[in-house]
Coordinates of C-alpha atoms in Angstrom, one line a residue:
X1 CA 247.7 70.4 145.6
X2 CA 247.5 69.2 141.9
X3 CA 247.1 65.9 142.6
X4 CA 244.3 66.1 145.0
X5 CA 242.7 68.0 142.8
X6 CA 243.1 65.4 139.9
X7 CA 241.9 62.8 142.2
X8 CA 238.8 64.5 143.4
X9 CA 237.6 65.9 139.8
X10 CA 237.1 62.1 138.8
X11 CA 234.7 61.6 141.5
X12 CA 232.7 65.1 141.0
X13 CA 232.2 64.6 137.3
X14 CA 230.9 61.0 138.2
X15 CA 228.4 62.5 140.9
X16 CA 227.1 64.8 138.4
X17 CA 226.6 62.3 135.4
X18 CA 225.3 59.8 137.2
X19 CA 221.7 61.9 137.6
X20 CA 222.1 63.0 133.9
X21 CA 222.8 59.4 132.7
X22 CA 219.8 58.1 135.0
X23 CA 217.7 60.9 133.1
X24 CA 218.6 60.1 130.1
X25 CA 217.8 56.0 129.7
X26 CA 214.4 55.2 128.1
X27 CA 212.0 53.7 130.0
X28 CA 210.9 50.3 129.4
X29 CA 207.5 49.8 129.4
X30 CA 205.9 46.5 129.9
X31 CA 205.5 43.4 127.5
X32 CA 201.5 44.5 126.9
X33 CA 201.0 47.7 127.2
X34 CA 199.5 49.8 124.9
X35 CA 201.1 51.2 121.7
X36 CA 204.0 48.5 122.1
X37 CA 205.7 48.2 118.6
X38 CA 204.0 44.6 117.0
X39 CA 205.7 41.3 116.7
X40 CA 207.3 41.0 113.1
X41 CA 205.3 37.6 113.1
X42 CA 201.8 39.5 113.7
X43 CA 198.7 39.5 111.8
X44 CA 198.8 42.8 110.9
X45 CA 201.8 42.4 109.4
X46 CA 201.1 39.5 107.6
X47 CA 198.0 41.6 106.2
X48 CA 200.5 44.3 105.0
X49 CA 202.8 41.7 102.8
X50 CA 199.6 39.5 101.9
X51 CA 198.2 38.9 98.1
X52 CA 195.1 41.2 99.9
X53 CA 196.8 44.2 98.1
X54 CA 193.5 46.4 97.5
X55 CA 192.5 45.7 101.4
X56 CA 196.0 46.3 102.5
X57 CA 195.7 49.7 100.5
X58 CA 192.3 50.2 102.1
X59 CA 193.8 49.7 105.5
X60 CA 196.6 52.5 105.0
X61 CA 194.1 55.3 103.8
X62 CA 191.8 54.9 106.1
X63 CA 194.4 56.1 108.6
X64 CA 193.7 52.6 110.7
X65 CA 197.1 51.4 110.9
X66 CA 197.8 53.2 114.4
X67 CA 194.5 51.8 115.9
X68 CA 195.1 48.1 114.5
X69 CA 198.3 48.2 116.4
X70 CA 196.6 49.3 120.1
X71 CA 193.8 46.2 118.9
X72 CA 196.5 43.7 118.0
X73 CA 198.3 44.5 121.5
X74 CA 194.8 44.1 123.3
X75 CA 193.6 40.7 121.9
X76 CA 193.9 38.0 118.9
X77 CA 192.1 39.4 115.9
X78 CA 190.2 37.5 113.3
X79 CA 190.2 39.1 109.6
X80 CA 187.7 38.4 107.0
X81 CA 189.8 39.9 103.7
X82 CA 187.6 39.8 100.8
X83 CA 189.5 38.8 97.7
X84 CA 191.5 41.3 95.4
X85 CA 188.8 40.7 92.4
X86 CA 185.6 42.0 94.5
X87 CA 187.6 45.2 95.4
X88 CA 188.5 45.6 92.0
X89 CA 186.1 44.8 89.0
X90 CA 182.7 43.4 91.2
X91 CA 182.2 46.7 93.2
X92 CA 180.2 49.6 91.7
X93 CA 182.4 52.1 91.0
X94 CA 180.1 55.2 92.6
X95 CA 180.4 53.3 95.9
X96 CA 184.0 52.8 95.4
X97 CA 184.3 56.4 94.7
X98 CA 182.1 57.6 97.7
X99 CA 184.6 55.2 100.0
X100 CA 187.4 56.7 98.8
X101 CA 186.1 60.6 99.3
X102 CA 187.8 62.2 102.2
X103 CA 184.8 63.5 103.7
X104 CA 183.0 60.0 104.0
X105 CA 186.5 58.7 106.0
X106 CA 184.3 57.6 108.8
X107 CA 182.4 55.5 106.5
X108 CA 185.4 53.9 105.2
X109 CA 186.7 52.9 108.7
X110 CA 183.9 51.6 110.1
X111 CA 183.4 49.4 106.8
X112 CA 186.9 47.7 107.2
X113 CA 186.1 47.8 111.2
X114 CA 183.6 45.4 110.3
X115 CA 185.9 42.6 109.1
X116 CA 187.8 42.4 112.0
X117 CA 186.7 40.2 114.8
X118 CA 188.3 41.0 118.1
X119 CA 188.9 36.9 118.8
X120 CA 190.2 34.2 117.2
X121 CA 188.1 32.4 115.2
X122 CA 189.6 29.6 113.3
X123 CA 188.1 26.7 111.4
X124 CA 187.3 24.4 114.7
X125 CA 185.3 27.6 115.7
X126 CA 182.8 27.8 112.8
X127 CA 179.3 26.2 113.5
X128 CA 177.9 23.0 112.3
X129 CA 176.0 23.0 109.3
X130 CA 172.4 22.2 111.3
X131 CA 173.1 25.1 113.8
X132 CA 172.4 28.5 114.2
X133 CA 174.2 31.2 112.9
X134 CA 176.7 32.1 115.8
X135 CA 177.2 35.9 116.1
X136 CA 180.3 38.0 117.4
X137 CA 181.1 41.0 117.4
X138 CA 183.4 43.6 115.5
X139 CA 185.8 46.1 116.1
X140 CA 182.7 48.5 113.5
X141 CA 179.1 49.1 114.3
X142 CA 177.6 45.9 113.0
X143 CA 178.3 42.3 114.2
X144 CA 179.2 39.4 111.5
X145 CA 177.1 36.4 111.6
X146 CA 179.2 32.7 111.2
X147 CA 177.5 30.0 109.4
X148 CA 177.4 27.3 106.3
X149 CA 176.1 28.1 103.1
X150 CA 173.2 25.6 102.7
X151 CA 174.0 25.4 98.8
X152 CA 177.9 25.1 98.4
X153 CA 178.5 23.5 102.1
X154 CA 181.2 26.1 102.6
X155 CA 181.8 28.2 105.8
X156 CA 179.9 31.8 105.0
X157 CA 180.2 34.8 107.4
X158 CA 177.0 37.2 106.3
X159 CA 176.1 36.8 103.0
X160 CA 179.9 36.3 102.0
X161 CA 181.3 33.1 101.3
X162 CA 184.8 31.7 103.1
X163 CA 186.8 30.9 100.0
X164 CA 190.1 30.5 101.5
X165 CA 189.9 29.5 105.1
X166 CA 193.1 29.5 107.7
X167 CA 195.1 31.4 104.6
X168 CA 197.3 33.4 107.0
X169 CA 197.9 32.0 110.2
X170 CA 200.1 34.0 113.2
X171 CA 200.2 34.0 117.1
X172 CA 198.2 36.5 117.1
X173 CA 195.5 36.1 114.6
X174 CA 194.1 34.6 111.5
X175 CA 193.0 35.6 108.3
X176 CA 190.2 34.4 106.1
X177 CA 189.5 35.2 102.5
X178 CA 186.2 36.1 102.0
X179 CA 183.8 36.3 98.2
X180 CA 182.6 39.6 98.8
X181 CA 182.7 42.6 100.7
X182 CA 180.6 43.3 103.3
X183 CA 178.7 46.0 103.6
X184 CA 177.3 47.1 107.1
X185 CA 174.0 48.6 106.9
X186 CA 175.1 52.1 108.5
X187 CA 177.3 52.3 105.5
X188 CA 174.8 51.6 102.8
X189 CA 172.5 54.1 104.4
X190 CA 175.1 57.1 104.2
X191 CA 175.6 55.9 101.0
X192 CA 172.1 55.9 99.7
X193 CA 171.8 59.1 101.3
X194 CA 174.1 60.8 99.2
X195 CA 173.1 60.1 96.5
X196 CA 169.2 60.8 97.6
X197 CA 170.3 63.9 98.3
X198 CA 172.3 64.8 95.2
X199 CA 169.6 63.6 93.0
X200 CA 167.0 66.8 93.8
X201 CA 166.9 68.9 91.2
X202 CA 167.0 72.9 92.0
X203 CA 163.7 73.4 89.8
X204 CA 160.6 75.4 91.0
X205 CA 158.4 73.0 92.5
X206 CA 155.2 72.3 90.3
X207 CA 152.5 69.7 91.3
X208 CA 151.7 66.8 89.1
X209 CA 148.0 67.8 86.9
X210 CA 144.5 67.0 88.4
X211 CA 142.9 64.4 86.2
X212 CA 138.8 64.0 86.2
X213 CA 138.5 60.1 87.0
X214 CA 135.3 59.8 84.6
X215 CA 136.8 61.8 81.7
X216 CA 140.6 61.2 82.2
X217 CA 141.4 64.8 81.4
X218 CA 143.0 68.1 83.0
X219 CA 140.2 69.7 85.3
X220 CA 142.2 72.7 85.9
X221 CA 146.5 73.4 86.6
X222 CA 147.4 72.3 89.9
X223 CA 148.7 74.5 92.0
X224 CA 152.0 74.9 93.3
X225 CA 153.1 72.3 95.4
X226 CA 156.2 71.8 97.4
X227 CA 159.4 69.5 95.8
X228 CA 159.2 66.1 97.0
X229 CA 155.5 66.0 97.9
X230 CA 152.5 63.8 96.5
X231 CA 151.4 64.4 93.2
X232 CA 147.9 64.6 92.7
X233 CA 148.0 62.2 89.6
X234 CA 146.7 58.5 90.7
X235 CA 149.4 56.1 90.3
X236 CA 147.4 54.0 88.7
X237 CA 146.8 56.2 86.1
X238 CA 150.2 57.4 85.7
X239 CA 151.6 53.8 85.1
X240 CA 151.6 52.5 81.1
X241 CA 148.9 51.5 80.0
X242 CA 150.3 48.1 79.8
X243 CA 152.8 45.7 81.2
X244 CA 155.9 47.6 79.2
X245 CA 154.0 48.7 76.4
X246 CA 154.7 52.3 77.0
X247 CA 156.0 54.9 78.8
X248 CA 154.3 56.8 81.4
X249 CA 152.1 59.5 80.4
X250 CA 154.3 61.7 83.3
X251 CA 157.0 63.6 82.6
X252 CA 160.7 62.0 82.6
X253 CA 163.7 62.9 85.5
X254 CA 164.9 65.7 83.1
X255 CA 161.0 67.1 82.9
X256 CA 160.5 70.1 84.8
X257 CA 158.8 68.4 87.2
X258 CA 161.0 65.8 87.9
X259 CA 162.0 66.7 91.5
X260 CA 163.7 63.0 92.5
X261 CA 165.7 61.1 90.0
X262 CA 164.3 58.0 89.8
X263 CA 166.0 56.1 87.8
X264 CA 169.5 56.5 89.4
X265 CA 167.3 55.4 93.0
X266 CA 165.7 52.2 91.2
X267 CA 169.3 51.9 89.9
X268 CA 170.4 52.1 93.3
X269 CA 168.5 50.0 94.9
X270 CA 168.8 47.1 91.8
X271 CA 172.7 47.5 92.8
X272 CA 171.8 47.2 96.8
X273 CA 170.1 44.0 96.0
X274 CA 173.0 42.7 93.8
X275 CA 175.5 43.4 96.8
X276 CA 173.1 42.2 99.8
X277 CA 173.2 38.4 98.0
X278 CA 170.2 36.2 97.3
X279 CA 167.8 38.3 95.1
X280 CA 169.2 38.3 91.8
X281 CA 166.7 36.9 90.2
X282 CA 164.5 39.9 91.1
X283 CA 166.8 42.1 89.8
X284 CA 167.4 40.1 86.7
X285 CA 163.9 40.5 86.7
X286 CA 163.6 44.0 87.1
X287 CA 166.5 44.8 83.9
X288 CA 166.3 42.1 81.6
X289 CA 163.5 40.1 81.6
X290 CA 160.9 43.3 81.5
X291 CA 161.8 46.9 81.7
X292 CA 159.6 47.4 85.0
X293 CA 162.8 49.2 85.9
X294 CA 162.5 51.6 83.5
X295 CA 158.6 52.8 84.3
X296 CA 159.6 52.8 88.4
X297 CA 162.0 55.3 87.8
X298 CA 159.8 57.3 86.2
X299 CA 157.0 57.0 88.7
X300 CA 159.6 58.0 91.4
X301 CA 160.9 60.7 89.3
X302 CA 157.0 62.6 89.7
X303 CA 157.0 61.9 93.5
X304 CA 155.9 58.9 94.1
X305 CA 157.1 56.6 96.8
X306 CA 157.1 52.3 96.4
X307 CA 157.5 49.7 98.5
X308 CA 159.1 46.7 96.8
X309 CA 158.1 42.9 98.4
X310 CA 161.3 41.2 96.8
X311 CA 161.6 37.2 96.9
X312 CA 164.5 35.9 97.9
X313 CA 166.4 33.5 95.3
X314 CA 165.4 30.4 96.7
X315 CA 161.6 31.6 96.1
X316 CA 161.6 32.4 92.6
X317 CA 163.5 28.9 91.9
X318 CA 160.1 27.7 93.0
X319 CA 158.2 29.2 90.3
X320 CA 157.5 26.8 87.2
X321 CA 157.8 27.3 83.6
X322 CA 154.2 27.5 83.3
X323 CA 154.0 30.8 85.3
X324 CA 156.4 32.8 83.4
X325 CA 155.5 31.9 79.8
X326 CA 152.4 33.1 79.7
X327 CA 152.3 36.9 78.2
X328 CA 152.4 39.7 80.5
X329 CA 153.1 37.3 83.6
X330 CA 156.5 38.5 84.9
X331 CA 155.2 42.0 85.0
X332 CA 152.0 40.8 86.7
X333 CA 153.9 38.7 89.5
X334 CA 155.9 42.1 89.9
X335 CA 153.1 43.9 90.1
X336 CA 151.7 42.2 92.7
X337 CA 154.9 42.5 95.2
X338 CA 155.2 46.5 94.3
X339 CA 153.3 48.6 97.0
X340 CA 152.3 52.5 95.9
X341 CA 153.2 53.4 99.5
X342 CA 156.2 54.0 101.6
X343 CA 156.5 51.1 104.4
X344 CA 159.5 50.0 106.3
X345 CA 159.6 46.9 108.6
X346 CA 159.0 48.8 111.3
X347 CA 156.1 50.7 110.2
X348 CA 154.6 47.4 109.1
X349 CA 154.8 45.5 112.2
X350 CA 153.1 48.1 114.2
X351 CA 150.5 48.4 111.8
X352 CA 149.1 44.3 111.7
X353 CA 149.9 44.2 115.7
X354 CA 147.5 47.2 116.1
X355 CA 144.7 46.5 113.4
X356 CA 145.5 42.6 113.0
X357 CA 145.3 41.8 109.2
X358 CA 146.2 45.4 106.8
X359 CA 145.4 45.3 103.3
X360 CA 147.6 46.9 100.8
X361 CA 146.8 48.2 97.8
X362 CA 149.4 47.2 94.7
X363 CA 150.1 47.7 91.4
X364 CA 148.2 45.1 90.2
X365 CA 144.6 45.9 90.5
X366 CA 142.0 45.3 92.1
X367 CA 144.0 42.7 94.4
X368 CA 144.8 43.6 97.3
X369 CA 147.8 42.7 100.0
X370 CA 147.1 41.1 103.0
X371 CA 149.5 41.4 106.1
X372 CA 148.9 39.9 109.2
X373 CA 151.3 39.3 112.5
X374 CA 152.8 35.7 112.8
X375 CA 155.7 34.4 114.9
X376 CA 156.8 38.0 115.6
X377 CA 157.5 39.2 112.5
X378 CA 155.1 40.3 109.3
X379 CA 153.1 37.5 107.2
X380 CA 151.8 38.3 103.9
X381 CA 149.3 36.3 102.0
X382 CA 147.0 33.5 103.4
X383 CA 147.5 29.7 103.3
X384 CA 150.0 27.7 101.7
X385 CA 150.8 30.8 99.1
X386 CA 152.2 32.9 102.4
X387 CA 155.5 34.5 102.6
X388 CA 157.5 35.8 106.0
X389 CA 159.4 38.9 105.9
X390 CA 163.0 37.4 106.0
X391 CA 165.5 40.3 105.2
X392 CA 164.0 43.7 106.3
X393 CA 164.7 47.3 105.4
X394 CA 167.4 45.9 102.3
X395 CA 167.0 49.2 101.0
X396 CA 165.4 52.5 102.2
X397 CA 166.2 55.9 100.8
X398 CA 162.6 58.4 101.8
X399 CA 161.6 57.2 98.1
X400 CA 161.7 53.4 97.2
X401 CA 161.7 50.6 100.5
X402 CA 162.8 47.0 99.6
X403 CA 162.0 44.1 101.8
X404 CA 163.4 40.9 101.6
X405 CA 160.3 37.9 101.3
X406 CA 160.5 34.0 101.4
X407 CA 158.0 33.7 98.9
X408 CA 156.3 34.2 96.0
X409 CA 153.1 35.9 96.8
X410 CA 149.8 35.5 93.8
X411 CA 146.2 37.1 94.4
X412 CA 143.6 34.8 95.7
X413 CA 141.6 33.3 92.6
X414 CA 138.0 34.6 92.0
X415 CA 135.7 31.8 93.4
X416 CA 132.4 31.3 92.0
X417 CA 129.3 31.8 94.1
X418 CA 128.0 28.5 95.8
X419 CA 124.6 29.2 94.9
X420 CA 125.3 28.9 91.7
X421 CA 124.4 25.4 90.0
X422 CA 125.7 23.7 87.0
X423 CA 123.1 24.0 84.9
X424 CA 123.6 27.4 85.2
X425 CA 127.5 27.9 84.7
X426 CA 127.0 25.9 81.3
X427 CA 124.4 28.0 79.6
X428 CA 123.8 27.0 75.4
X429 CA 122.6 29.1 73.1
X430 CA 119.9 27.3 70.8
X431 CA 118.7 29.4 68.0
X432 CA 115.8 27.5 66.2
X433 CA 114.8 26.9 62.9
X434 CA 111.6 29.5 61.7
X435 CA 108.8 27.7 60.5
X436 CA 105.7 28.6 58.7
X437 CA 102.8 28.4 60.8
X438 CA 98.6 28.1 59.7
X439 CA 98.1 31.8 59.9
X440 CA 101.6 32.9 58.1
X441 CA 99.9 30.8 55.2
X442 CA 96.5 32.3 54.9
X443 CA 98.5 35.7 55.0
X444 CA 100.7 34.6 52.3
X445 CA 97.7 33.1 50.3
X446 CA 95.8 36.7 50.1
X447 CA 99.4 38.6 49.1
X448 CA 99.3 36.5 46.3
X449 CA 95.7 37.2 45.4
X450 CA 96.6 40.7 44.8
X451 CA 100.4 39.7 43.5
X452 CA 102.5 41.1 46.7
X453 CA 103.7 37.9 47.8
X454 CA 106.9 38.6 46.2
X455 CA 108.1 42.1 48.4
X456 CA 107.6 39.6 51.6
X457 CA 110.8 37.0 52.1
X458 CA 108.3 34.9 54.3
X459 CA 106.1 34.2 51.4
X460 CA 109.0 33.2 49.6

């Protein structure tokens, strides 16, 4: 009886580990399915161990790791890594700081979204120099355009230069270093909106003073007025007097009526420009060549609301030596491109399809700006001196709108009439000599008969 037993309790023990064991193994799942562990040999890990430290860093807090792995086991991925330097020393600190905020996480991710290109795109792929820009999409909210810098000759994806093509290559991927960073637009606006937001002042709303237009003084206090809304000051007659001669007569962003802070906005938007590419001149401009900067902040600061026509690079390269050196003209051709009104591209384009040509007042008076529809987008100016709008909406923040121009726009010059001959334009003044006549003699003669003569300088 023992040994039976100890030859059947083998076989029972083996019946009932046998479902256990089955239990037990892992299950295999297949070569590509989702959330497979990555290839030591992947892009994404080449990314980790890369000289791209700061984006590497970016990556991790931006909790992205576990969805880079699901994209990496989907498709090839295309990187655009923007060189340790421009994450370190070229980007503004503020947005840096706003990035790196927990509540603005989303912004983050879609920002380093936008580098990565679901595809592989390697140096074969990039367009000819004489082509169009090809476009692909990204694993953010904004595609990345592909293209050749027409100065340099070097591939370009946006406004960012491809310094180091093909650096990291892997089975599944590639990785380009990139000049810059790039910024989507959805990103900028949060940004901007921030700070818009953080820059009202908690004051008690007080309206800007009513000024008589034929005396230029207070009819009576304004009344209260809601923050943020019009002032009923004229623009023109709270700008200087003259181009940078002195401040505005209205109060500064520390006033008590300075609802907005202007001059962080115009700082903001000077930065914006600086990071979209192609308009530094303008902003050089704008800071160092006059201090126009200075007097928009203090417009915005009382409520008012501009519209900023900036030329692109390539446009003020155009303009000669002889149109700068004059006195006053920088701040004149400024003037000219600044619009006292609050217009986007789209509010624009509706306008000159509905009316056909719009005239905008500027800052530069009495000239006027004149918009018309062309080739589907918004001309400005007539003739030869026109300009297209190239980059809309660079910057729009409810207070200050920037839109990117091909051109550098002047005022039409003051024609003479055609009736008017030459004979007439050159007009000379002739005074003749007096002369003594018959009658101025005989006067003369009977002064002297009674010794007068001499009280008279025409008898003299």
């Amino acid at each position: 009886m023992d040994r039976r037993f100890c030859g059947l309790a083998p076989a029972l023990l083996l019946l009932v580990l046998l479902p256990i064991a089955a239990a037990a193994l892992p299950h295999r799942p297949a070569s590509n399915a989702t959330g497979a562990q990555i290839n030591s040999n992947s892009v994404l890990v080449a990314l980790l161990d890369s000289h791209y430290t700061e984006l590497a860093e970016l990556v991790e807090k931006a909790l992205l790791l576990q969805s880079l792995e699901d994209a990496v086991g989907r498709h090839n991925l295309t990187i655009f890594a923007p060189r340790n330097e421009a994450l370190e020393r070229d980007l503004d600190p503020e947005f840096r700081r706003f990035l790196l905020e927990p509540r603005n996480l989303r912004s983050l991710q879609t920002l380093l979204l936008s580098h990565i290109v679901p595809a592989r795109l390697g140096s074969p792929q990039w367009p000819l120099p004489d082509s169009r820009p090809a476009r692909h999409p990204t694993l953010g909210s904004d595609p990345v355009h592909l293209s050749v810098a027409p100065g340099s000759g070097l591939p370009a994806v946006d406004s960012a230069e491809v310094v180091r093509p093909d650096d990291v290559v892997r089975p599944d991927g590639v990785i380009h270093g990139i000049q810059r960073l790039l910024i989507p637009r959805a990103v900028q606006e949060d940004f901007n909106r921030r700070r818009s937001l953080g820059s009202i002042a908690a004051v008690i709303p007080e309206g800007a003073p009513e000024v008589d237009p034929r005396t230029h003084r207070l009819k009576k206090p304004a009344p209260p007025a809601p923050a943020g809304s019009a002032p009923a000051l004229p623009i023109y007659d709270a700008m200087a007097p003259g181009p940078s001669l002195a401040p505005a007569p209205a109060p500064g962003p520390d006033g008590p009526r300075g609802h907005f802070h202007g001059e962080a906005l115009v700082k903001d938007f000077i930065h914006t420009l600086l990071h979209y590419g192609g308009y530094n001149e303008m902003a050089d401009i704008l800071v160092n060549l006059t201090s126009l900067a200075v007097e928009m902040g203090r417009l915005v600061s009382e409520g008012y609301v501009l519209t900023v026509l900036a030329p692109n690079d390539e446009a003020m390269a155009k303009l000669t030596t002889d149109q700068l050196s004059e006195p006053g003209a920088p701040e004149q051709i400024v003037y000219y491109h600044i619009i006292p009104e609050y217009q986007t591209e789209e509010s624009m384009y509706n306008a000159v399809r509905r009316f056909g040509k719009v005239r905008y007042d500027t800052l530069r008076l009495p000239h006027k700006m004149v918009a018309q529809e062309a080739d589907g987008s918004v001309k400005f100016g007539q003739g030869d001196g026109s300009a297209y709008l190239f980059d809309p909406d660079i910057y729009t923040d409810g207070r200050i709108s920037v839109q990117g121009i091909d051109g550098v726009l002047f005022p039409a010059e003051e024609t003479a009439p055609a009736s008017t001959t030459a004979a007439e334009k050159k007009v000379v003044k002739v005074v003749a000599k007096p002369r003594r006549g018959k009658l101025m003699e005989v006067a003369c003669s009977m002064l002297g008969a009674f010794g007068q003569h001499s009280h008279f300088s025409s008898c003299q």
